[in-house]
Coordinates of C-alpha atoms in Angstrom, one line a residue:
M1 CA 37.6 159.0 103.4
S2 CA 38.1 161.0 106.6
D3 CA 41.4 161.3 108.4
D4 CA 41.0 161.0 112.1
S5 CA 44.7 160.8 112.9
S6 CA 44.5 164.0 114.8
R7 CA 41.5 162.8 116.9
M8 CA 42.0 163.3 120.6
P9 CA 42.1 160.0 122.6
G10 CA 38.9 159.4 124.5
A11 CA 38.0 157.3 127.5
V12 CA 34.9 155.7 129.0
V13 CA 34.6 155.1 132.8
V14 CA 32.2 152.5 134.2
G15 CA 31.2 152.3 137.8
D16 CA 29.8 154.4 140.7
A17 CA 28.5 158.0 141.1
L18 CA 27.1 159.1 144.4
I19 CA 26.8 161.7 147.1
D20 CA 29.2 161.6 150.0
E21 CA 27.4 162.8 153.2
I22 CA 30.3 163.8 155.4
H23 CA 29.9 163.9 159.2
D24 CA 32.7 165.5 161.2
V25 CA 33.4 168.1 163.9
G26 CA 32.4 170.8 161.4
G27 CA 28.9 169.3 161.0
V28 CA 27.3 167.7 158.0
R29 CA 28.1 168.5 154.3
E30 CA 27.6 166.9 151.0
L31 CA 30.1 166.3 148.2
V32 CA 29.6 164.7 144.8
G33 CA 31.8 161.6 144.7
G34 CA 32.2 158.0 143.8
A35 CA 35.4 156.3 142.6
A36 CA 34.4 156.0 139.0
L37 CA 33.0 159.6 138.9
N38 CA 36.3 160.8 140.4
V39 CA 38.3 159.0 137.7
A40 CA 36.1 160.3 134.9
V41 CA 36.4 163.9 136.1
G42 CA 40.1 163.4 136.7
L43 CA 40.6 162.1 133.1
R44 CA 38.8 165.2 131.8
R45 CA 40.9 167.5 133.9
L46 CA 43.9 165.8 132.4
G47 CA 42.7 166.7 128.9
V48 CA 41.0 163.4 127.9
P49 CA 37.4 163.6 126.5
T50 CA 35.5 161.3 128.9
T51 CA 32.1 159.6 129.2
L52 CA 30.9 158.2 132.5
I53 CA 28.5 155.2 132.5
A54 CA 26.9 155.0 136.0
M55 CA 23.6 154.6 137.8
V56 CA 22.2 158.0 138.6
G57 CA 18.7 158.7 139.9
D58 CA 16.1 161.2 138.8
D59 CA 16.1 162.9 142.2
E60 CA 17.8 165.9 143.9
A61 CA 21.0 164.0 144.5
G62 CA 21.0 162.9 140.8
A63 CA 20.6 166.5 139.8
H64 CA 23.6 167.5 141.8
I65 CA 25.7 164.7 140.2
R66 CA 24.6 165.7 136.7
E67 CA 25.4 169.4 137.4
Y68 CA 28.8 168.5 138.7
L69 CA 29.6 166.4 135.6
D70 CA 28.4 169.2 133.4
D71 CA 30.6 171.6 135.2
H72 CA 33.6 169.4 134.4
D73 CA 32.6 168.6 130.8
V74 CA 32.1 164.9 131.4
R75 CA 29.4 163.2 129.4
L76 CA 27.0 161.0 131.5
I77 CA 25.2 158.0 130.2
A78 CA 23.0 157.1 133.1
S79 CA 21.6 153.7 134.0
E80 CA 18.1 153.6 135.5
A81 CA 18.1 153.9 139.3
P82 CA 14.8 152.6 140.6
L83 CA 16.0 153.1 144.2
G84 CA 17.3 156.6 143.5
S85 CA 20.8 157.9 143.6
S86 CA 23.6 156.2 145.6
R87 CA 24.7 157.8 148.9
A88 CA 27.5 157.2 151.3
I89 CA 27.5 158.4 154.9
V90 CA 31.1 159.1 155.8
Q91 CA 32.5 159.4 159.3
R92 CA 36.0 159.3 160.7
G93 CA 37.0 156.2 162.6
P94 CA 39.2 156.2 165.7
D95 CA 42.3 156.0 163.5
G96 CA 41.1 159.0 161.4
E97 CA 40.3 156.9 158.4
P98 CA 36.9 157.3 156.7
V99 CA 34.2 154.8 157.5
Y100 CA 31.4 154.4 154.9
V101 CA 27.8 153.4 155.3
F102 CA 26.0 153.0 152.0
N103 CA 22.3 153.3 151.2
E104 CA 20.3 150.6 149.5
A105 CA 20.7 152.1 146.1
A106 CA 24.5 151.9 146.4
Q107 CA 24.4 148.4 147.8
R108 CA 22.1 147.2 144.9
R109 CA 23.7 149.3 142.1
S110 CA 23.4 147.9 138.6
I111 CA 24.6 149.2 135.3
R112 CA 22.8 148.6 131.9
Y113 CA 24.4 149.4 128.6
S114 CA 22.2 151.3 126.2
D115 CA 23.0 151.6 122.5
A116 CA 24.6 155.0 123.3
A117 CA 26.8 153.4 126.0
V118 CA 27.9 150.6 123.6
R119 CA 28.8 153.1 120.9
A120 CA 30.7 155.3 123.4
I121 CA 32.8 152.2 124.4
A122 CA 33.4 151.2 120.9
D123 CA 34.6 154.7 120.0
S124 CA 36.9 155.0 123.0
D125 CA 40.6 154.3 123.3
L126 CA 40.3 152.9 126.8
V127 CA 37.6 151.8 129.3
A128 CA 38.4 152.3 133.0
V129 CA 36.3 150.4 135.5
S130 CA 36.2 151.2 139.2
C131 CA 34.0 150.3 142.2
F132 CA 32.0 147.9 140.1
P133 CA 29.7 145.1 141.4
F134 CA 32.1 142.3 140.5
D135 CA 30.2 140.0 142.9
V136 CA 27.2 139.9 140.6
P137 CA 28.0 137.5 137.7
G138 CA 25.3 139.1 135.4
E139 CA 26.9 142.5 135.8
V140 CA 30.3 141.1 134.9
D141 CA 28.9 139.4 131.8
A142 CA 27.2 142.6 130.7
L143 CA 30.4 144.6 131.2
L144 CA 32.6 142.2 129.2
D145 CA 30.0 142.0 126.4
A146 CA 29.9 145.8 126.2
V147 CA 33.6 146.3 126.4
G148 CA 34.4 143.7 123.7
D149 CA 38.0 144.3 122.3
T150 CA 38.4 147.8 123.8
R151 CA 41.4 148.2 126.1
L152 CA 40.5 147.9 129.7
A153 CA 41.9 149.4 132.9
V154 CA 40.5 147.9 136.1
D155 CA 40.5 149.0 139.8
P156 CA 38.5 146.5 141.9
N157 CA 38.1 149.2 144.6
P158 CA 36.0 147.0 146.9
R159 CA 33.9 148.6 149.6
S160 CA 33.1 146.4 152.6
G161 CA 29.7 148.1 152.9
M162 CA 28.8 147.1 149.3
L163 CA 30.5 143.7 149.2
S164 CA 27.9 141.0 149.4
D165 CA 30.0 137.9 148.5
R166 CA 33.8 138.1 148.8
A167 CA 34.6 134.9 146.8
E168 CA 32.2 135.9 144.0
F169 CA 33.7 139.4 143.9
V170 CA 37.2 137.9 143.5
Q171 CA 36.0 135.6 140.7
G172 CA 34.3 138.4 138.9
F173 CA 37.2 140.8 139.3
E174 CA 39.6 138.2 137.9
R175 CA 37.4 137.5 135.0
A176 CA 37.4 141.2 134.0
A177 CA 41.1 141.6 134.8
A178 CA 42.3 138.7 132.7
G179 CA 43.8 140.3 129.6
A180 CA 43.3 143.8 130.8
S181 CA 45.8 146.5 129.7
I182 CA 46.3 147.5 133.3
V183 CA 45.0 146.6 136.8
K184 CA 45.4 148.9 139.8
I185 CA 45.4 147.3 143.2
G186 CA 46.1 148.7 146.6
A187 CA 47.2 147.4 149.9
D188 CA 43.6 147.7 151.2
D189 CA 42.3 145.7 148.2
A190 CA 44.8 142.9 149.0
A191 CA 43.7 142.9 152.6
L192 CA 40.0 142.8 151.9
L193 CA 40.0 140.4 149.0
Y194 CA 43.1 138.2 149.4
D195 CA 45.6 137.4 152.1
G196 CA 47.1 140.9 152.2
D197 CA 50.3 140.0 150.3
L198 CA 50.4 142.8 147.7
D199 CA 53.5 141.4 145.9
A200 CA 51.9 137.9 145.6
L201 CA 48.7 139.5 144.3
R202 CA 50.6 141.4 141.7
A203 CA 52.2 138.2 140.5
R204 CA 48.9 136.4 140.5
L205 CA 47.3 139.1 138.2
R206 CA 50.3 139.0 135.8
A207 CA 49.8 135.2 135.6
L208 CA 46.2 135.8 134.6
G209 CA 47.4 137.7 131.6
V210 CA 47.2 141.3 132.9
S211 CA 49.5 143.4 130.7
A212 CA 50.5 145.7 133.5
V213 CA 49.8 145.8 137.3
L214 CA 50.1 148.9 139.3
A215 CA 50.3 148.1 143.1
T216 CA 50.0 151.1 145.5
A217 CA 51.1 150.7 149.1
G218 CA 50.2 154.0 150.7
A219 CA 53.2 155.6 152.4
D220 CA 55.5 152.9 150.8
G221 CA 54.8 154.2 147.3
A222 CA 54.0 152.1 144.3
A223 CA 55.3 149.5 142.0
L224 CA 54.3 148.9 138.4
E225 CA 55.1 145.6 136.7
S226 CA 54.8 144.9 132.9
D227 CA 56.7 143.0 130.3
A228 CA 59.3 145.8 130.4
G229 CA 60.0 144.9 134.0
I230 CA 59.2 146.4 137.4
V231 CA 59.5 150.2 138.1
T232 CA 58.9 151.8 141.5
A233 CA 58.2 155.3 142.8
P234 CA 58.0 156.7 146.3
I235 CA 55.3 159.1 147.5
S236 CA 55.8 162.4 145.8
T237 CA 56.9 165.3 148.0
L238 CA 55.0 168.5 147.2
P239 CA 54.5 171.9 148.9
G240 CA 51.6 172.1 151.4
R241 CA 50.2 169.7 154.0
V242 CA 48.2 166.5 153.2
V243 CA 44.6 167.4 153.8
D244 CA 42.7 164.3 152.6
T245 CA 43.9 161.0 151.1
V246 CA 40.5 159.8 150.0
G247 CA 40.9 160.7 146.3
A248 CA 44.5 159.5 146.0
G249 CA 43.8 156.1 144.4
D250 CA 41.2 157.5 142.0
A251 CA 43.7 160.2 140.9
T252 CA 46.4 157.6 140.4
L253 CA 44.1 155.5 138.2
A254 CA 43.0 158.6 136.2
A255 CA 46.6 159.7 135.6
V256 CA 47.7 156.2 134.4
A257 CA 44.6 155.9 132.3
A258 CA 45.2 159.3 130.7
G259 CA 48.7 158.2 129.7
L260 CA 47.5 154.8 128.4
A261 CA 44.7 156.5 126.3
Q262 CA 47.5 158.0 124.3
G263 CA 49.4 154.7 123.9
T264 CA 51.1 151.9 125.8
P265 CA 54.7 152.6 126.9
S266 CA 57.2 150.4 125.0
D267 CA 59.9 150.3 127.6
A268 CA 60.7 150.6 131.3
K269 CA 61.5 154.3 130.9
G270 CA 58.1 155.0 129.5
W271 CA 56.4 153.1 132.3
Q272 CA 58.5 155.0 134.9
H273 CA 57.5 158.3 133.5
L274 CA 53.8 157.2 133.6
L275 CA 54.2 156.1 137.2
D276 CA 56.1 159.2 138.4
R277 CA 53.4 161.4 136.9
A278 CA 50.6 159.4 138.5
M279 CA 52.3 159.7 141.9
D280 CA 52.7 163.5 141.5
V281 CA 49.0 163.8 140.6
A282 CA 48.0 161.7 143.6
A283 CA 50.1 163.8 146.0
A284 CA 48.6 167.0 144.6
T285 CA 45.1 165.6 145.0
C286 CA 45.8 165.0 148.7
R287 CA 46.4 168.7 149.2
A288 CA 42.7 169.4 149.2
E289 CA 39.5 167.8 150.6
G290 CA 37.5 165.6 148.3
G291 CA 38.2 163.4 145.3
L292 CA 38.6 166.1 142.7
L293 CA 41.9 165.5 140.9
R294 CA 44.6 168.2 141.3
T295 CA 47.9 168.4 139.5
P296 CA 51.2 169.9 140.8
E297 CA 50.7 172.7 138.3
S298 CA 47.3 173.5 139.7
I299 CA 48.9 173.9 143.2
A300 CA 51.4 176.3 141.8
D301 CA 48.6 178.3 140.1
A302 CA 46.6 178.3 143.3
D303 CA 49.5 180.0 145.1
R304 CA 49.2 182.7 142.4
G305 CA 45.5 183.0 142.9
V306 CA 44.4 181.1 139.8
F307 CA 43.1 177.6 140.6
G308 CA 42.7 175.0 137.9
S309 CA 44.3 172.1 136.2

């Protein structure tokens, strides 16, 4: 009988992978992105063996996505993409915040679970779901069937440009969230899906049976509620200016999921440590453009001319 007590915890991420086509004063450039992809790469950069299950096309954009995942040692199990790879055209609005316009592939994204995907989920310590089509009941059914009893982390991460039915999305999200190990919600999620009251939404999710709820409120920091109570943390202060906040939420989820992959905290002190680390990682990620997770340690190494996690 084999002894796998030394096996490294592993995670599976389910959701989107796409190309961000960024338009700004510097012209047009493309970055590999997607919330779920960012979380998967972030988990791997934090030392967790990770598999991404996402829809990726057999096209030039898909080749870039695959190469990027290979570079970061993330295994991809791709769902068929009859409309090609997803793409988001990103422009800055009058307030400086990014505005996204998604192609048809992104709007009609769908995920299928092959035998390899089901095995990867069964072998994992945690499944994280982000930017998922919760407004399609069949997609939610398939997700929950594939996840089974594996611990689940959920970030609804709705995008107005991909949201076809708000009420259906809320229903599907809450079906997946009920009984999850952790759900991450942000002030933007509360505004788009509910009435904007983040504290009330946190309480609602706890009442649904969510073991822990992480509520992020931008400049006001974050609160994490579990059976151990409520812990809070401000935005972390790190050297360097804030360059891009787009990847902060994905980095937060990745950092929390990385901690949970190794076990659930048993007391408030453990949850506080998890939250503080997540806020540090989110702040570091904001010190560079794009959604690639950075850590405070990588910023210090960059100052010495060696960049990495």
